[in-house]
PDB file of C-alpha atoms and ligand atoms in Angstrom:
ATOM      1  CA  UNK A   1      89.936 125.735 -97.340  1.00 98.00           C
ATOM      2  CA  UNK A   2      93.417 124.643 -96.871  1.00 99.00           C
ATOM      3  CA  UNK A   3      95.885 125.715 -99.333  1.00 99.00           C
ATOM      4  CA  UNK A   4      99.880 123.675 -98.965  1.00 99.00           C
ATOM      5  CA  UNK A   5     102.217 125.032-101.573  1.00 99.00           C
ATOM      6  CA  UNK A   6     105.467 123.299-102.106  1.00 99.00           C
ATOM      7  CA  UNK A   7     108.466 125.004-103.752  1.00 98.00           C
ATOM      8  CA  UNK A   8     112.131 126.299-103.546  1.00 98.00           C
ATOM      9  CA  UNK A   9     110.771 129.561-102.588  1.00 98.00           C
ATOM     10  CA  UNK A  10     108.771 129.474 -99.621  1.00 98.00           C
ATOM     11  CA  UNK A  11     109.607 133.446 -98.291  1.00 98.00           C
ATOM     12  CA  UNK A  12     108.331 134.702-102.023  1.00 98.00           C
ATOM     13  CA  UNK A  13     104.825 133.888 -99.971  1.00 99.00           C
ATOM     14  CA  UNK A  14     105.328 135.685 -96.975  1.00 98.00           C
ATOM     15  CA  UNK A  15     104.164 139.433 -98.068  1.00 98.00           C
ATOM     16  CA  UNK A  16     101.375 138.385-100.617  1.00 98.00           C
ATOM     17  CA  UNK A  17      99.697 135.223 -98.701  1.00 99.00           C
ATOM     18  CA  UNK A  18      99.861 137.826 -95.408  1.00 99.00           C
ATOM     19  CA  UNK A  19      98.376 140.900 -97.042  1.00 98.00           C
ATOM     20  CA  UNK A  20      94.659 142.830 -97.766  1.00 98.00           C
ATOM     21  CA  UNK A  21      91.741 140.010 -98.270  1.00 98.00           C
ATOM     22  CA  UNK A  22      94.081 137.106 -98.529  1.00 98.00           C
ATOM     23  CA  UNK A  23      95.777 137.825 -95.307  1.00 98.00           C
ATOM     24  CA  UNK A  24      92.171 138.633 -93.389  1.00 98.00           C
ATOM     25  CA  UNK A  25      91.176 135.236 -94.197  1.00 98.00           C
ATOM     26  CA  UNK A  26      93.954 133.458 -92.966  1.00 98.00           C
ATOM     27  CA  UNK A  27      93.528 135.500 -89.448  1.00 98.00           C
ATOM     28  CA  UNK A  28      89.701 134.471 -89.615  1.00 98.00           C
ATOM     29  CA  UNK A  29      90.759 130.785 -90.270  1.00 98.00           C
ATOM     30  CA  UNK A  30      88.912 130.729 -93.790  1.00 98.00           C
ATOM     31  CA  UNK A  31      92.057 129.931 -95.084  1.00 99.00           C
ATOM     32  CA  UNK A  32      94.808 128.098 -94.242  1.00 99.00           C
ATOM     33  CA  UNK A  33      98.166 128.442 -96.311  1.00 99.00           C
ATOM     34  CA  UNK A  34     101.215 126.737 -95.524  1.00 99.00           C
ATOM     35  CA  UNK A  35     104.374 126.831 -97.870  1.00 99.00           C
ATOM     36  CA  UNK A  36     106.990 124.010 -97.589  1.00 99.00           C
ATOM     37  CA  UNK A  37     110.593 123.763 -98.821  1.00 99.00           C
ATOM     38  CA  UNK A  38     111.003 121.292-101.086  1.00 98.00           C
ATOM     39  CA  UNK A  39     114.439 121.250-100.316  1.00 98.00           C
ATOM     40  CA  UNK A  40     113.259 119.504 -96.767  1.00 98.00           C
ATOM     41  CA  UNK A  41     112.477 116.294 -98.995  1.00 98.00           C
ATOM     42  CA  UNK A  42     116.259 116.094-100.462  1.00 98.00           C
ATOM     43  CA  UNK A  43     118.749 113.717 -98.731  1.00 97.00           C
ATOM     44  CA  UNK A  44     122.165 114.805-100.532  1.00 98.00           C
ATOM     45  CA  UNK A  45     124.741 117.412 -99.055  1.00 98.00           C
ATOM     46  CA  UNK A  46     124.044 119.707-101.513  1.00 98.00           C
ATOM     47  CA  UNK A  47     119.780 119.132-101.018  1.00 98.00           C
ATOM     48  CA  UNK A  48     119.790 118.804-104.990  1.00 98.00           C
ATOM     49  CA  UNK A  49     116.494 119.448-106.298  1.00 98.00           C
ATOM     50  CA  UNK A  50     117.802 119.490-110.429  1.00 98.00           C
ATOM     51  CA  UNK A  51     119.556 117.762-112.808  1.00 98.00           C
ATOM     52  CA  UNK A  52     120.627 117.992-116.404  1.00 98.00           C
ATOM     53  CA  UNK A  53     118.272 116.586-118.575  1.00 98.00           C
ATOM     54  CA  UNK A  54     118.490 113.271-120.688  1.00 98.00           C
ATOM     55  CA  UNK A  55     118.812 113.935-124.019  1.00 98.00           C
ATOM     56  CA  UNK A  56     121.108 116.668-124.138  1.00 98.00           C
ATOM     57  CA  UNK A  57     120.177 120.795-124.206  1.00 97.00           C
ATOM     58  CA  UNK A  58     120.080 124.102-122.293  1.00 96.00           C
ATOM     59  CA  UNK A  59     118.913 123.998-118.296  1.00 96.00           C
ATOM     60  CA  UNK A  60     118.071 121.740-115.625  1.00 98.00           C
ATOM     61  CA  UNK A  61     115.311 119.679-115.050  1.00 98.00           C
ATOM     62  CA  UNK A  62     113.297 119.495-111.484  1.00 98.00           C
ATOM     63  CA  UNK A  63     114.163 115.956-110.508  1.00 98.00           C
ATOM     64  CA  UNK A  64     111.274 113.683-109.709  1.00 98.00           C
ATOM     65  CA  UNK A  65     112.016 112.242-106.348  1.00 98.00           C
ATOM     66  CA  UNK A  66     112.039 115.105-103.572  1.00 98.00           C
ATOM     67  CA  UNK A  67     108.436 115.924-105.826  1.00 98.00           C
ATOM     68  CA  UNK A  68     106.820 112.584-104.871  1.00 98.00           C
ATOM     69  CA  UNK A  69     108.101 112.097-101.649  1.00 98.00           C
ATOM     70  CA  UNK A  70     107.216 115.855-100.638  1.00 99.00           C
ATOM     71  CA  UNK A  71     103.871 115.434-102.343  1.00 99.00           C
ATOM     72  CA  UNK A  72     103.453 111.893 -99.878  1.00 98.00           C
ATOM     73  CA  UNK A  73     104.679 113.986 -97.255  1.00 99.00           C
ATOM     74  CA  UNK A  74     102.282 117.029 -97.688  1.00 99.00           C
ATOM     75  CA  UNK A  75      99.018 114.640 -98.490  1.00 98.00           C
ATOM     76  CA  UNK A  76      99.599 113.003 -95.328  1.00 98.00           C
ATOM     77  CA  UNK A  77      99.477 116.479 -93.034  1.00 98.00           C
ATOM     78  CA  UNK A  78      95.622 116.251 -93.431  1.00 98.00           C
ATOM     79  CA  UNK A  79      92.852 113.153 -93.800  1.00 98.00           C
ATOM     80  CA  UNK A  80      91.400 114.980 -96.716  1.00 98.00           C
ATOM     81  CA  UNK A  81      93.648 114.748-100.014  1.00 98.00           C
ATOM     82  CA  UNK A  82      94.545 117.756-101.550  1.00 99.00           C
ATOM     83  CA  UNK A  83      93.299 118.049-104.833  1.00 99.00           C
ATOM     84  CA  UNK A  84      97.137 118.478-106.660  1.00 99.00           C
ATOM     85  CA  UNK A  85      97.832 120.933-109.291  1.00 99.00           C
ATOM     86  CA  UNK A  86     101.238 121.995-110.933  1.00 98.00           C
ATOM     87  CA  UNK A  87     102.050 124.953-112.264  1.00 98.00           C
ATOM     88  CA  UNK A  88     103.875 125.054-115.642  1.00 97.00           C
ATOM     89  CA  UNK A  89     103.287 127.274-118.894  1.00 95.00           C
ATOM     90  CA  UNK A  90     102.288 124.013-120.907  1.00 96.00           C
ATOM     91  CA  UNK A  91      99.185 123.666-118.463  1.00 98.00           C
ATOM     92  CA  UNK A  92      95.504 124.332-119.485  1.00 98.00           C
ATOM     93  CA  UNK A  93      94.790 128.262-119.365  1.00 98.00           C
ATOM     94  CA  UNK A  94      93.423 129.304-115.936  1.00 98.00           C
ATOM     95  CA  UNK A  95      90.277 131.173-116.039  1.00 97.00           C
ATOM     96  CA  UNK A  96      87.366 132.416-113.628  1.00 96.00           C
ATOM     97  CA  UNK A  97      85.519 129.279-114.776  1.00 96.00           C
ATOM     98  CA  UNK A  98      88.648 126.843-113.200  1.00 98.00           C
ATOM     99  CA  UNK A  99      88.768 129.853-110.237  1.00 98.00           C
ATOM    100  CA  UNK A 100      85.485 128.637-109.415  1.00 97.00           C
ATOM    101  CA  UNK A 101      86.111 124.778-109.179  1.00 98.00           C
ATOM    102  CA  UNK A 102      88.991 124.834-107.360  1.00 98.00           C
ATOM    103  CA  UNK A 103      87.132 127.204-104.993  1.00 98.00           C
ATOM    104  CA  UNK A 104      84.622 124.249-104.142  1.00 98.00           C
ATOM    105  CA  UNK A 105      87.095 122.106-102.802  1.00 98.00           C
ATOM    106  CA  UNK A 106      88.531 121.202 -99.316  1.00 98.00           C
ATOM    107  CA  UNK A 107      92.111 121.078 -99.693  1.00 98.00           C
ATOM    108  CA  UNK A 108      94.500 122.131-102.595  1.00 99.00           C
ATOM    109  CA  UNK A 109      98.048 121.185-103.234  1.00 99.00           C
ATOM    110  CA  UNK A 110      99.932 123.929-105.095  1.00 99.00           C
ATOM    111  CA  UNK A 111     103.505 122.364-106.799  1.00 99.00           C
ATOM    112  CA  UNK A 112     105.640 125.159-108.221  1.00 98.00           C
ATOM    113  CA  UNK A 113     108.507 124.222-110.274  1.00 96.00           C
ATOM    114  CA  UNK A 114     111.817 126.053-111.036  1.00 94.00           C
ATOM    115  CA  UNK A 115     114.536 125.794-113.785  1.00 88.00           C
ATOM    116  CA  UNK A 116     113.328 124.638-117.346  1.00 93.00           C
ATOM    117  CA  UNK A 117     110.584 122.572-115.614  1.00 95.00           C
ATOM    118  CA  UNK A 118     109.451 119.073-114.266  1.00 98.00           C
ATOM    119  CA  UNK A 119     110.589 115.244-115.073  1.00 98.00           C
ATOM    120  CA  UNK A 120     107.158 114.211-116.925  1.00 98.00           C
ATOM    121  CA  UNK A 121     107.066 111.521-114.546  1.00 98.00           C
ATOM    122  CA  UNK A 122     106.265 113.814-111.712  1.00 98.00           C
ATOM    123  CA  UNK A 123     103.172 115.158-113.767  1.00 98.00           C
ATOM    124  CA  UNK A 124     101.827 111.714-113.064  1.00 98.00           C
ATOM    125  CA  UNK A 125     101.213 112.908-109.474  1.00 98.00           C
ATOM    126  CA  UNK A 126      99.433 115.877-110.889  1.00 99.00           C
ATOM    127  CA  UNK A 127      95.387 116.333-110.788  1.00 99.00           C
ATOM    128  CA  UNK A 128      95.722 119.388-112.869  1.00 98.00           C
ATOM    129  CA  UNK A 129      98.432 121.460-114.708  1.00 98.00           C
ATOM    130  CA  UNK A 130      97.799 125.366-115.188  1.00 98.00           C
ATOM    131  CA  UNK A 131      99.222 128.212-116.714  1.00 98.00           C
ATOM    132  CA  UNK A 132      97.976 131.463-116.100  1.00 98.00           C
ATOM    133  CA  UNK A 133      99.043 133.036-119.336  1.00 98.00           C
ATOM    134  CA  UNK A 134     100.913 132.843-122.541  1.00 97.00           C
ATOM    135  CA  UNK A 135     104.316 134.355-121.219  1.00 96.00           C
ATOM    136  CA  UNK A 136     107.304 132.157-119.830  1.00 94.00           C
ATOM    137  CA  UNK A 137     107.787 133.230-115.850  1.00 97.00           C
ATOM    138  CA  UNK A 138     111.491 131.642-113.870  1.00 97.00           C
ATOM    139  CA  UNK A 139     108.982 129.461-111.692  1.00 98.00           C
ATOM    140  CA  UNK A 140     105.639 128.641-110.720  1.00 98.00           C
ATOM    141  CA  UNK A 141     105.586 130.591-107.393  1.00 98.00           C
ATOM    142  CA  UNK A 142     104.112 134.027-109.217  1.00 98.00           C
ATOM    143  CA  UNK A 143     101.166 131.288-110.743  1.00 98.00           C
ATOM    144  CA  UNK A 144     100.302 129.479-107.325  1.00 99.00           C
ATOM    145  CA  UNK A 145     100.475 133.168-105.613  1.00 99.00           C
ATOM    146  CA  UNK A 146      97.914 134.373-108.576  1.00 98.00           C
ATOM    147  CA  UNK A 147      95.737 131.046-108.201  1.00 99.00           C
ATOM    148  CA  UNK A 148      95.091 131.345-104.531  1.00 99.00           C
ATOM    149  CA  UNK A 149      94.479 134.855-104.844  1.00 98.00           C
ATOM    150  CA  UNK A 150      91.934 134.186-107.073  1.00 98.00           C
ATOM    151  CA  UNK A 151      90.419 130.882-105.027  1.00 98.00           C
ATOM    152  CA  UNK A 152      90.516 132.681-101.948  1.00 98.00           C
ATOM    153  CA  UNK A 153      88.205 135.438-102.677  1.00 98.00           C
ATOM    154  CA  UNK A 154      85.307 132.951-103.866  1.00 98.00           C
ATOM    155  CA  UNK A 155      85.790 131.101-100.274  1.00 98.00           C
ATOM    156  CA  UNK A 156      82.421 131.843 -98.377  1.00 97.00           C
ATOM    157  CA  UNK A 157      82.492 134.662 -96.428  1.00 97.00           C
ATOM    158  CA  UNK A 158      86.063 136.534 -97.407  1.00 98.00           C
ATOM    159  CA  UNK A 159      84.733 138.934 -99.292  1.00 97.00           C
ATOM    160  CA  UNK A 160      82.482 141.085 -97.668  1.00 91.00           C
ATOM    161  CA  UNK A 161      78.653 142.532 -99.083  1.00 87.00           C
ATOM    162  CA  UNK A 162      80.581 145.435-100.432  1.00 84.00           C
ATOM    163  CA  UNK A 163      82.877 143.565-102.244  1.00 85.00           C
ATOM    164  CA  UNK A 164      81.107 140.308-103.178  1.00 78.00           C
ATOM    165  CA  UNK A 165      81.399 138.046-106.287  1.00 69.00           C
ATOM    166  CA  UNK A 166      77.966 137.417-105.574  1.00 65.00           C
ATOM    167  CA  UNK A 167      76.771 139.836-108.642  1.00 58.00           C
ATOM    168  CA  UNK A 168      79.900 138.738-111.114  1.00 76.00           C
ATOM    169  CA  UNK A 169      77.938 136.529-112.972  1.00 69.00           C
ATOM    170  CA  UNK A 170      75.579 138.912-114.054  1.00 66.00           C
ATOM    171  CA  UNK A 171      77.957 140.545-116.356  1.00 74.00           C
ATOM    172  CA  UNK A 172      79.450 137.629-117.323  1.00 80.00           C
ATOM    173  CA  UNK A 173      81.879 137.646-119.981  1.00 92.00           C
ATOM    174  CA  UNK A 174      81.999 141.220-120.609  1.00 97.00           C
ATOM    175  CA  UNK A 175      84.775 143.863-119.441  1.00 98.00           C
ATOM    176  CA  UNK A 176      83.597 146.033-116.270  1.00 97.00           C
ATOM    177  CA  UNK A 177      82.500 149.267-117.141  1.00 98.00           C
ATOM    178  CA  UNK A 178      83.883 152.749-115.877  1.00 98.00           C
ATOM    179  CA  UNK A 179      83.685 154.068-112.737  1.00 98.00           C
ATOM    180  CA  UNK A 180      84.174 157.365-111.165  1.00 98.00           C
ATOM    181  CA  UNK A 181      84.456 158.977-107.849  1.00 98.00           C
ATOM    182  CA  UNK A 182      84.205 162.008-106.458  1.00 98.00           C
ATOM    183  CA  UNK A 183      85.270 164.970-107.601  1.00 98.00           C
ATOM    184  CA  UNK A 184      82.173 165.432-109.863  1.00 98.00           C
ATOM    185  CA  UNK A 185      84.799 167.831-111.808  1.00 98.00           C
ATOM    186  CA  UNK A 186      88.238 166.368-111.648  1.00 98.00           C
ATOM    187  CA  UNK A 187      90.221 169.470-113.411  1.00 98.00           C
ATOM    188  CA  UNK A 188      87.711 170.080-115.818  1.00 98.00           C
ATOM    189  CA  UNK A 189      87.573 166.033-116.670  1.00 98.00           C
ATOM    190  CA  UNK A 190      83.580 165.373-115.453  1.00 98.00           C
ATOM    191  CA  UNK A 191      82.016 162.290-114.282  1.00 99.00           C
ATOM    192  CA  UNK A 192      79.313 161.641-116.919  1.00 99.00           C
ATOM    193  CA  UNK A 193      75.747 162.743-116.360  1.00 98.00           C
ATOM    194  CA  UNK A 194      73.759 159.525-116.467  1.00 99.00           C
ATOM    195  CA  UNK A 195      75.594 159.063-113.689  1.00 99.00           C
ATOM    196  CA  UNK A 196      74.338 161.483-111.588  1.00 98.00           C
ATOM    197  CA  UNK A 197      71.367 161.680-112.859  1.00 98.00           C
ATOM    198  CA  UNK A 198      69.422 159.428-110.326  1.00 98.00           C
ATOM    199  CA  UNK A 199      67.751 157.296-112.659  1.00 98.00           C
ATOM    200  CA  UNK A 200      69.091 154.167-112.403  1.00 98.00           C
ATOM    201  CA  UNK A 201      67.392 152.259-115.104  1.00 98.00           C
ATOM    202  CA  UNK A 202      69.085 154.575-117.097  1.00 98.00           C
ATOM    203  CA  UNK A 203      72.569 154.356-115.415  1.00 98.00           C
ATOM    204  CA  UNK A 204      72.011 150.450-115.570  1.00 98.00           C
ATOM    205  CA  UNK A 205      71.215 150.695-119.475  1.00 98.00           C
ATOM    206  CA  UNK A 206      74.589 153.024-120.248  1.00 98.00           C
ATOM    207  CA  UNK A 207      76.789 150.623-117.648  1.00 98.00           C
ATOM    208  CA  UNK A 208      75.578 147.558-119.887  1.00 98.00           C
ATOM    209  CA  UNK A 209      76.579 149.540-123.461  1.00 98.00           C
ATOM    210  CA  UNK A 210      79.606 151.162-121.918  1.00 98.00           C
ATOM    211  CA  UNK A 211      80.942 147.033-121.359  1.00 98.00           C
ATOM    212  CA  UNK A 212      79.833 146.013-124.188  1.00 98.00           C
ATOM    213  CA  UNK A 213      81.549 148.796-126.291  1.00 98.00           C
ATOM    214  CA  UNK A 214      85.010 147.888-124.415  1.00 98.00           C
ATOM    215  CA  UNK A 215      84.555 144.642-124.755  1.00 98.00           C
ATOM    216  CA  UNK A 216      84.603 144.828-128.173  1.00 98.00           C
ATOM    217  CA  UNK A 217      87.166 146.990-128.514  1.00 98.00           C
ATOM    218  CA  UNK A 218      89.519 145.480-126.465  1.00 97.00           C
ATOM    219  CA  UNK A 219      88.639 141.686-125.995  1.00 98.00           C
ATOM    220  CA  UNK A 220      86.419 141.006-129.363  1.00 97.00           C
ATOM    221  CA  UNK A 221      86.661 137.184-128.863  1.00 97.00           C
ATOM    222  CA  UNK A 222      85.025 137.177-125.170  1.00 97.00           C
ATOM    223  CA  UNK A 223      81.736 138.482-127.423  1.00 97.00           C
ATOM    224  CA  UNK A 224      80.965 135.087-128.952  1.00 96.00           C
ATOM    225  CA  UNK A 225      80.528 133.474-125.455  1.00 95.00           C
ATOM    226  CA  UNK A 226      78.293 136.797-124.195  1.00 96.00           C
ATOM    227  CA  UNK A 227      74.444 136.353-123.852  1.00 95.00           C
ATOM    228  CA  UNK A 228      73.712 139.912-125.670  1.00 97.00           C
ATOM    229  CA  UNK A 229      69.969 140.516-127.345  1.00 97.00           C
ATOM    230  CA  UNK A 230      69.928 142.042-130.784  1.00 98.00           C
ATOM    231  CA  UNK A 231      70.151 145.490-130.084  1.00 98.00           C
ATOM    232  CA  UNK A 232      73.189 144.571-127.865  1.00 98.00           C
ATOM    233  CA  UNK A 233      74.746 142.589-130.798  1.00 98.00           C
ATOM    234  CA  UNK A 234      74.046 145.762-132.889  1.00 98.00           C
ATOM    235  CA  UNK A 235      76.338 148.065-130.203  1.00 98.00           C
ATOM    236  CA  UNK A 236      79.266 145.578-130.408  1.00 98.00           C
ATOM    237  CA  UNK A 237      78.809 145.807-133.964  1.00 98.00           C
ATOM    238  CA  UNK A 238      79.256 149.258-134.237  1.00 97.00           C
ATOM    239  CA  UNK A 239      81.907 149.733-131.775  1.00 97.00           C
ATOM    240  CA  UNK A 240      84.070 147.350-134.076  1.00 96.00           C
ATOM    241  CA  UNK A 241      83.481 149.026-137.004  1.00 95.00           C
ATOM    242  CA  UNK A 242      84.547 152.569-135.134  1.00 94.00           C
ATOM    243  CA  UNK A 243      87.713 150.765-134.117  1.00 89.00           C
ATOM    244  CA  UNK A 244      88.334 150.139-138.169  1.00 89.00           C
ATOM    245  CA  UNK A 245      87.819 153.616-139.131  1.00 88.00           C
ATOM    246  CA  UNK A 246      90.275 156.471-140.042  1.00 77.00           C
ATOM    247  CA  UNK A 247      90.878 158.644-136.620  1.00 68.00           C
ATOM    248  CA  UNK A 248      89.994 161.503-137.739  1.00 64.00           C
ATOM    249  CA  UNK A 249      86.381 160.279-138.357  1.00 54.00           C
ATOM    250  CA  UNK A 250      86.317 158.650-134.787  1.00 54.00           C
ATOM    251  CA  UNK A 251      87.569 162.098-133.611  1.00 49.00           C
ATOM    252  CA  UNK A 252      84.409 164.114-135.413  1.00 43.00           C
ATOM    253  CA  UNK A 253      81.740 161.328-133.928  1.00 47.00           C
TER     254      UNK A 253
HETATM  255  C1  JB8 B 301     109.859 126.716-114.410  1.00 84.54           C
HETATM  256  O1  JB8 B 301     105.457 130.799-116.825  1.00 84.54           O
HETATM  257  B1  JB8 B 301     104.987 129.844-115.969  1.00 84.54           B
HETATM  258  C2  JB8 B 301     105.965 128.880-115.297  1.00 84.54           C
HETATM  259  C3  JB8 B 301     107.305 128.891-115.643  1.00 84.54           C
HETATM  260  C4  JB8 B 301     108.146 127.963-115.051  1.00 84.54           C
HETATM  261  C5  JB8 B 301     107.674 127.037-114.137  1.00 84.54           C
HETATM  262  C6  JB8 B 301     106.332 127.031-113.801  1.00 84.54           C
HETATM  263  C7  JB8 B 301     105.479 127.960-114.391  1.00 84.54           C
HETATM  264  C8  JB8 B 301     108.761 126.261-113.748  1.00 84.54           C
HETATM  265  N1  JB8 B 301     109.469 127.734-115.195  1.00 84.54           N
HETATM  266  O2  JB8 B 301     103.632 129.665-115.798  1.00 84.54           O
END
């Protein structure tokens, strides 16, 4: 997969893009990232890249013309296009699901803006806009960073058996459930029994309750998009109505 990134930023890539998994697969040519200035595609003294915007009000706008012609410019580094997404916090919510598609193509083209945002007539040159969450970030650099991150991983062959995303689906839409490590006895803290215990139908069974009691606790609305039998429904059920009881009864139980 080849991943081009254009922005005002391009050293705000260095540490992340060159570090861990992501960085491996660069060095195994599984992925190739490349960030450009977008200040290279500017032809004024000062290499403007915003202007105030029409209309009147606070900030700057990212002006359209270094976008397109560093877009043209980018495109044409490769025969395949780049698929083109832009980052801004009116996009479509990212998710695993969007992780996945993006994963499954050749050749992305990351555009991270600055300032208050884009000219909406550079969104014309956009395939997809994201956001990766409901919070307001100063550009789109942190978002393409978190995006590739994401992609790179599902690339064939990055992660290795250890780590695969192979088995990800199988717990699909619920929270992970704990883990431990050794110590067995962490300062009088223990690891719980089950898991020890050898049996791993067992160990399976409390993993599965133990994600779908956190689940509901902590993400509620990821349960109506779970497959969960009856019983299951009946756990996340009961872990709900825990989380609306006094303390001191949740304390006693
Ligand atoms: C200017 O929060 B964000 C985000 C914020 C931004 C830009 C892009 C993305 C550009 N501010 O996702």
């Amino acid at each position: 997969m080849i991943v081009d990134v254009i922005t005002l930023f391009p050293d705000m890539f260095e540490g992340p893009m060159s570090t861990s998994i992501v960085g491996l697969a660069r060095e195994r040519g599984l992925l190739e990232f490349r960030a450009h200035d977008l200040r290279d595609w500017t032809h004024d003294r000062h290499r403007t890249t915003d202007d105030a915007p029409y209309g009147g009000g606070p900030g700057m706008v990212m002006k359209p013309e270094p976008l397109f012609e560093a877009i043209e410019a980018v495109q044409s580094l490769e025969d395949e296009p780049g698929f083109v997404v832009f980052f801004t916090p009116s996009g479509r919510p990212f998710t695993q699901e969007l992780a996945e598609g993006l994963s499954a193509r050749e050749r992305l083209v990351f555009v991270c803006g600055r300032y208050e945002g884009f000219d909406e007539r550079s969104l014309e040159l956009a395939d997809l806009e994201l956001s990766i969450g409901d919070y307001v970030l100063t550009g789109g650099e942190l978002p393409a960073m978190v995006v590739t991150d994401a992609v790179a991983r599902l690339v064939p062959g990055v992660l290795g058996d250890d780590e695969s995303a192979a088995d990800e689906s199988f717990s699909a839409g619920l929270l992970e459930y704990p883990q431990y490590t050794r110590p067995a006895d962490f300062g009088g803290r223990e690891v719980p029994d089950v898991l020890r215990s050898g049996d791993h139908g067992k160990i399976a069974q409390w993993r599965r309750e133990q994600s779908i009691r956190k689940t509901a606790r902590v993400r509620p609305d990821l349960l109506a998009r779970a497959s969960l039998t009856e019983r299951e429904r009946e756990i996340a059920a009961d872990e709900i109505k825990r989380a609306d009881e006094p303390e001191e009864r949740q304390a006693s139980q």
